[in-house]
Amino acid sequence: MSVQFSGWEVVDDGASFPGVELQPSQKPQNRGVYTMYHGTSVASARIIIANGFKQSSGGMLGRGVYVNHVVFKLHVRVGRVKRIDKDNHPMQFTWSTQGYDTAWVPPNCGLKAVRSGLEEDCVFDPKRVKVVGILEASQTPKDSGVYTMFHGTSVANARLIIANGFQQSPGGMLGKGVYVSRDKKKAERYPLKNDPSNRVVLELRVRVGRVKRIDIDNHPMQYTWSTQGYDTAWVPPNCGMKAVPSGLEEDCVFDPKRVKVTSIAKAPDTVLSELQQLLVTSLRNPGDAGDGGAVDVCSLCKRKTQQASPHIKQPCWGCGQNICTLMTKHVCRASV
């Protein structure tokens, strides 16, 4: 299975700012550490997680770990990089014997072995490749987990979001909240009526909190989940809901402070540098731009409360003590 490359996220190469993605046509810097992806079978995924990567016995770039089913998100220390951009390159199979750690095939370079035209890398030493996540939109997000998600928007709105953070949408198929997806392809389709030249995909860090699965039309909690103690509503892929004709996974996060922009996953070339610089400035001076700061806690049930949605409190019918409807138990003084 071929996985479309969406750019490297620089983790720490001593030269770039965090949260800024390199585009697939840009050569990885020597000694950089990048986020990349690897597609494999479920059986092989189990072995890789347990024992780590092993070199492939061969391939268009010789032995190594090919980075470009189950999709792993990886941290890759690329070391010294050799560009291989034409068929029968003199170092196509020997780069690892010439002091290079990684071979890089840029996108659309014309190699016959890469008919898709997508970027590809081969890392000689498997110890340079570490699994940091599994990208699988069909898995239910775990309560209190932190996930990488995506949000598609216009260029103008992208500027506002990076500078000021997200705002709740007034409505939608899951009610108020910030609509995001773990499926990058889903985000790339939005805004639906916009020209591709006016579409930006933001990569996000999302603290999902308590998650409610909404998987049927007219679900009894489709619009009220946020008032029932849930932080995020999750629509699984291919669940048959009429409001999601694409069948792609979708999430709605009620509190915008749970969503933080970490990088620009996709943007028109004309605004990419501008948005990256805005993000660098925002990350240096977080302010209110999705800072993920502390939220209020209900004094009775001790659970987090959501923006503009305080918990429902009422007196106990027996003793008159105030109780929260989300409390797991209440010991009534009148019955003791």
XYZ file of C-alpha atoms in Angstrom:
336
model
C 0.000 0.000 0.000
C 1.343 3.437 -0.897
C 0.871 6.167 1.698
C 0.888 9.749 0.443
C 3.653 11.766 2.035
C 2.534 14.897 3.876
C 5.828 16.491 4.852
C 8.383 16.050 7.597
C 7.850 17.637 10.982
C 11.215 18.749 12.325
C 11.628 17.402 15.851
C 15.117 18.745 16.569
C 17.801 19.296 13.992
C 19.402 22.333 15.580
C 18.497 24.561 12.672
C 14.732 24.784 12.287
C 11.836 25.869 14.440
C 9.512 23.231 15.947
C 6.154 22.782 14.280
C 7.335 23.748 10.784
C 6.976 21.082 8.122
C 9.358 20.531 5.252
C 7.580 19.955 1.976
C 8.199 16.610 0.211
C 10.281 18.339 -2.478
C 12.714 19.722 0.108
C 15.774 17.604 0.844
C 16.030 16.420 4.467
C 18.936 18.044 6.281
C 21.846 15.888 7.391
C 21.525 14.728 11.016
C 17.893 15.874 11.153
C 15.142 14.038 13.041
C 11.887 13.765 11.084
C 8.391 12.372 11.370
C 7.783 9.857 8.551
C 5.376 7.002 7.847
C 5.583 3.283 7.065
C 2.772 1.091 5.730
C 2.723 -2.622 6.597
C 0.432 -5.587 7.270
C -1.213 -6.217 10.639
C 0.978 -9.294 11.229
C 4.172 -7.399 10.422
C 2.998 -4.481 12.570
C 2.867 -6.772 15.621
C 6.419 -7.972 14.960
C 7.762 -4.444 14.393
C 6.212 -3.118 17.603
C 7.634 -6.037 19.597
C 11.095 -6.304 18.034
C 11.741 -3.131 16.039
C 12.456 -2.745 12.332
C 14.693 -5.029 10.287
C 16.340 -4.257 6.977
C 14.482 -5.354 3.882
C 16.572 -7.786 1.846
C 16.394 -5.517 -1.176
C 14.434 -2.915 -3.092
C 14.892 -0.048 -5.506
C 17.470 1.485 -3.119
C 18.964 -1.754 -1.808
C 18.787 -2.946 1.786
C 17.206 -0.821 4.496
C 13.913 0.322 6.030
C 11.592 1.820 3.414
C 9.609 4.729 4.788
C 6.856 6.305 2.872
C -2.780 -2.001 5.847
C -1.521 -0.428 9.262
C 0.342 2.884 9.024
C 3.052 3.694 11.579
C 4.048 7.215 12.503
C 7.822 7.221 13.007
C 10.664 9.329 14.308
C 13.575 8.903 11.917
C 17.143 10.100 12.516
C 18.173 10.438 8.887
C 21.899 11.015 9.453
C 23.793 11.758 6.229
C 21.419 11.875 3.244
C 22.041 10.983 -0.414
C 19.624 12.171 -3.117
C 18.742 9.497 -5.690
C 16.716 11.165 -8.442
C 17.220 9.216 -11.674
C 17.186 5.636 -12.940
C 20.533 3.820 -12.820
C 22.000 6.434 -10.487
C 25.655 5.413 -9.864
C 24.969 5.173 -6.119
C 21.409 3.784 -6.284
C 22.394 0.554 -4.497
C 25.753 1.509 -2.962
C 24.989 4.731 -1.057
C 25.136 2.897 2.295
C 28.729 1.830 1.566
C 29.758 5.409 0.756
C 29.127 6.892 4.208
C 25.421 7.732 3.792
C 22.722 6.738 6.290
C 19.601 7.513 4.231
C 18.745 7.574 0.527
C 16.059 10.048 -0.491
C 13.952 9.890 -3.661
C 12.249 13.274 -4.212
C 8.686 13.389 -5.561
C 8.038 13.422 -9.310
C 11.690 12.805 -10.190
C 10.864 10.332 -12.950
C 12.233 7.082 -11.487
C 10.450 4.185 -13.174
C 10.386 2.280 -9.880
C 8.206 5.017 -8.328
C 5.245 5.214 -10.690
C 3.156 7.134 -8.159
C 5.664 10.002 -8.134
C 5.508 10.132 -4.335
C 8.520 10.800 -2.103
C 10.352 7.829 -0.582
C 13.252 7.216 1.792
C 15.423 4.228 2.665
C 17.162 4.243 6.054
C 20.031 1.724 6.247
C 20.218 1.247 10.031
C 16.871 0.122 11.542
C 17.945 1.580 14.902
C 17.467 5.035 13.397
C 13.719 4.372 13.038
C 11.371 4.452 16.045
C 7.596 3.900 16.070
C 5.840 6.766 17.886
C 2.230 6.178 16.865
C -0.266 4.167 14.831
C -2.470 6.026 12.373
C -5.770 4.160 12.305
C -8.915 6.255 12.056
C -11.217 3.288 12.721
C -9.959 2.850 16.290
C -11.960 4.550 19.030
C -9.952 7.392 20.589
C -9.182 6.468 24.195
C -10.504 8.693 26.969
C -7.940 11.296 28.104
C -5.716 10.482 25.117
C -3.744 12.993 23.072
C -3.991 12.569 19.300
C -2.661 14.065 16.095
C -5.628 15.294 14.060
C -6.266 17.617 11.133
C -8.540 20.538 10.297
C -9.265 21.922 6.841
C -9.991 25.620 6.489
C -9.533 28.655 4.237
C -6.344 30.710 4.055
C -7.972 33.640 5.868
C -9.341 31.455 8.653
C -6.010 29.656 8.983
C -4.350 32.986 9.795
C -6.968 33.716 12.475
C -6.772 30.236 14.005
C -2.971 30.300 14.220
C -3.001 33.763 15.795
C -5.971 33.447 18.151
C -6.813 29.768 18.521
C -9.974 27.924 17.534
C -13.534 29.093 18.148
C -16.581 26.850 18.493
C -18.624 26.444 15.354
C -22.218 27.510 16.134
C -23.583 24.184 14.947
C -23.098 21.117 12.795
C -24.030 17.446 12.706
C -22.714 17.063 16.281
C -23.683 20.475 17.604
C -21.282 23.161 18.834
C -17.545 22.519 18.875
C -14.357 22.313 16.817
C -14.639 19.796 13.965
C -11.459 17.808 13.306
C -10.421 14.408 11.939
C -7.625 11.894 12.336
C -7.978 11.281 8.602
C -5.905 13.844 6.708
C -7.825 13.107 3.504
C -11.005 14.252 5.251
C -9.448 17.600 6.189
C -8.075 18.104 2.674
C -11.660 18.248 1.316
C -12.582 21.334 3.356
C -13.920 23.934 2.939
C -16.024 21.906 0.497
C -16.835 24.695 -1.960
C -13.405 26.349 -1.897
C -10.888 26.197 -4.696
C -7.759 24.144 -3.806
C -5.782 27.403 -3.879
C -7.830 28.542 -0.863
C -7.539 25.428 1.287
C -5.190 24.886 4.214
C -4.801 21.755 6.349
C -3.635 22.344 9.915
C -2.039 19.540 11.920
C -3.259 19.551 15.506
C -2.575 18.203 18.960
C -5.946 17.275 20.482
C -6.645 16.315 24.103
C -9.860 14.375 23.578
C -10.897 13.979 27.220
C -14.001 11.809 27.638
C -15.212 10.475 24.275
C -18.733 9.591 23.102
C -19.232 7.410 20.015
C -21.972 8.677 17.678
C -22.523 6.100 14.932
C -26.173 6.288 13.825
C -28.471 8.985 12.492
C -30.681 10.540 15.176
C -28.475 9.173 17.952
C -30.091 10.205 21.285
C -26.928 12.114 22.263
C -26.027 13.446 18.795
C -26.391 17.075 19.918
C -26.360 16.749 23.718
C -23.168 14.756 24.404
C -21.368 17.886 25.645
C -24.008 18.388 28.359
C -23.644 14.790 29.554
C -20.025 15.050 30.678
C -18.323 14.230 27.364
C -15.525 16.322 25.862
C -15.419 14.866 22.347
C -17.906 13.190 20.011
C -16.460 10.633 17.593
C -18.033 9.462 14.335
C -16.243 6.272 13.185
C -15.534 5.735 9.480
C -18.132 4.051 7.273
C -20.788 4.035 10.009
C -23.565 4.897 7.557
C -24.591 8.310 8.863
C -26.240 10.361 6.114
C -24.448 13.514 7.270
C -21.092 11.878 6.399
C -21.491 10.683 2.792
C -17.703 10.338 2.415
C -17.611 7.701 5.157
C -14.479 9.319 6.622
C -13.838 9.595 10.372
C -14.822 12.814 12.149
C -14.534 14.277 15.636
C -16.099 17.261 17.387
C -14.237 18.720 20.377
C -16.427 20.950 22.527
C -13.738 23.069 24.223
C -11.459 24.874 21.716
C -8.688 24.976 24.346
C -8.258 21.241 23.857
C -7.089 21.805 20.273
C -3.658 23.226 19.443
C -2.085 23.809 16.017
C 1.325 22.115 15.772
C 2.200 22.443 12.082
C 0.974 23.305 8.594
C 0.180 19.963 6.971
C -0.776 21.407 3.587
C -1.081 24.892 2.100
C -0.748 26.679 -1.256
C 2.868 27.572 -2.069
C 1.910 31.255 -2.152
C 1.066 31.351 1.578
C 2.977 28.405 3.042
C 5.975 30.405 4.285
C 3.728 33.106 5.738
C 1.633 30.579 7.681
C 4.729 28.758 8.920
C 6.176 31.998 10.246
C 2.865 32.879 11.910
C 2.921 29.485 13.598
C 6.505 29.936 14.783
C 5.496 33.257 16.356
C 2.403 31.676 17.915
C 4.389 28.782 19.396
C 6.882 31.207 20.903
C 4.081 33.326 22.389
C 1.214 30.885 23.052
C -1.271 33.398 24.504
C -4.786 32.128 23.819
C -3.993 30.268 20.602
C -5.220 26.857 21.693
C -3.018 26.914 24.765
C -4.622 23.839 26.254
C -4.702 25.622 29.601
C -6.501 24.529 32.717
C -10.259 24.247 32.652
C -12.715 24.665 35.515
C -13.539 21.730 37.775
C -16.985 21.083 39.229
C -16.800 21.533 43.013
C -19.215 18.640 43.567
C -18.290 15.835 41.146
C -14.664 16.985 40.686
C -14.905 16.513 36.915
C -13.842 19.103 34.370
C -16.544 21.451 33.158
C -16.830 22.712 29.610
C -16.915 26.238 28.269
C -20.421 27.720 28.624
C -21.814 24.392 29.897
C -21.801 24.207 33.713
C -22.878 20.928 35.272
C -26.483 20.585 36.385
C -26.763 20.881 40.178
C -29.823 20.303 42.340
C -30.651 19.659 46.018
C -30.995 16.085 47.236
C -34.677 15.231 47.789
C -33.841 13.676 51.135
C -31.260 15.840 52.902
C -31.304 18.957 50.744
C -27.542 18.868 50.096
C -26.461 20.132 46.674
C -25.487 17.320 44.294
C -24.226 17.220 40.704
C -26.021 14.971 38.220
C -22.631 13.547 37.181
C -21.631 12.414 40.688
C -21.006 8.657 40.873
C -22.656 8.448 44.291
C -24.161 10.581 47.060
C -24.603 9.506 50.683
C -27.898 11.015 51.809
C -27.680 12.303 55.383
C -31.413 11.786 55.890
C -31.080 8.036 55.353
C -27.946 7.518 57.476
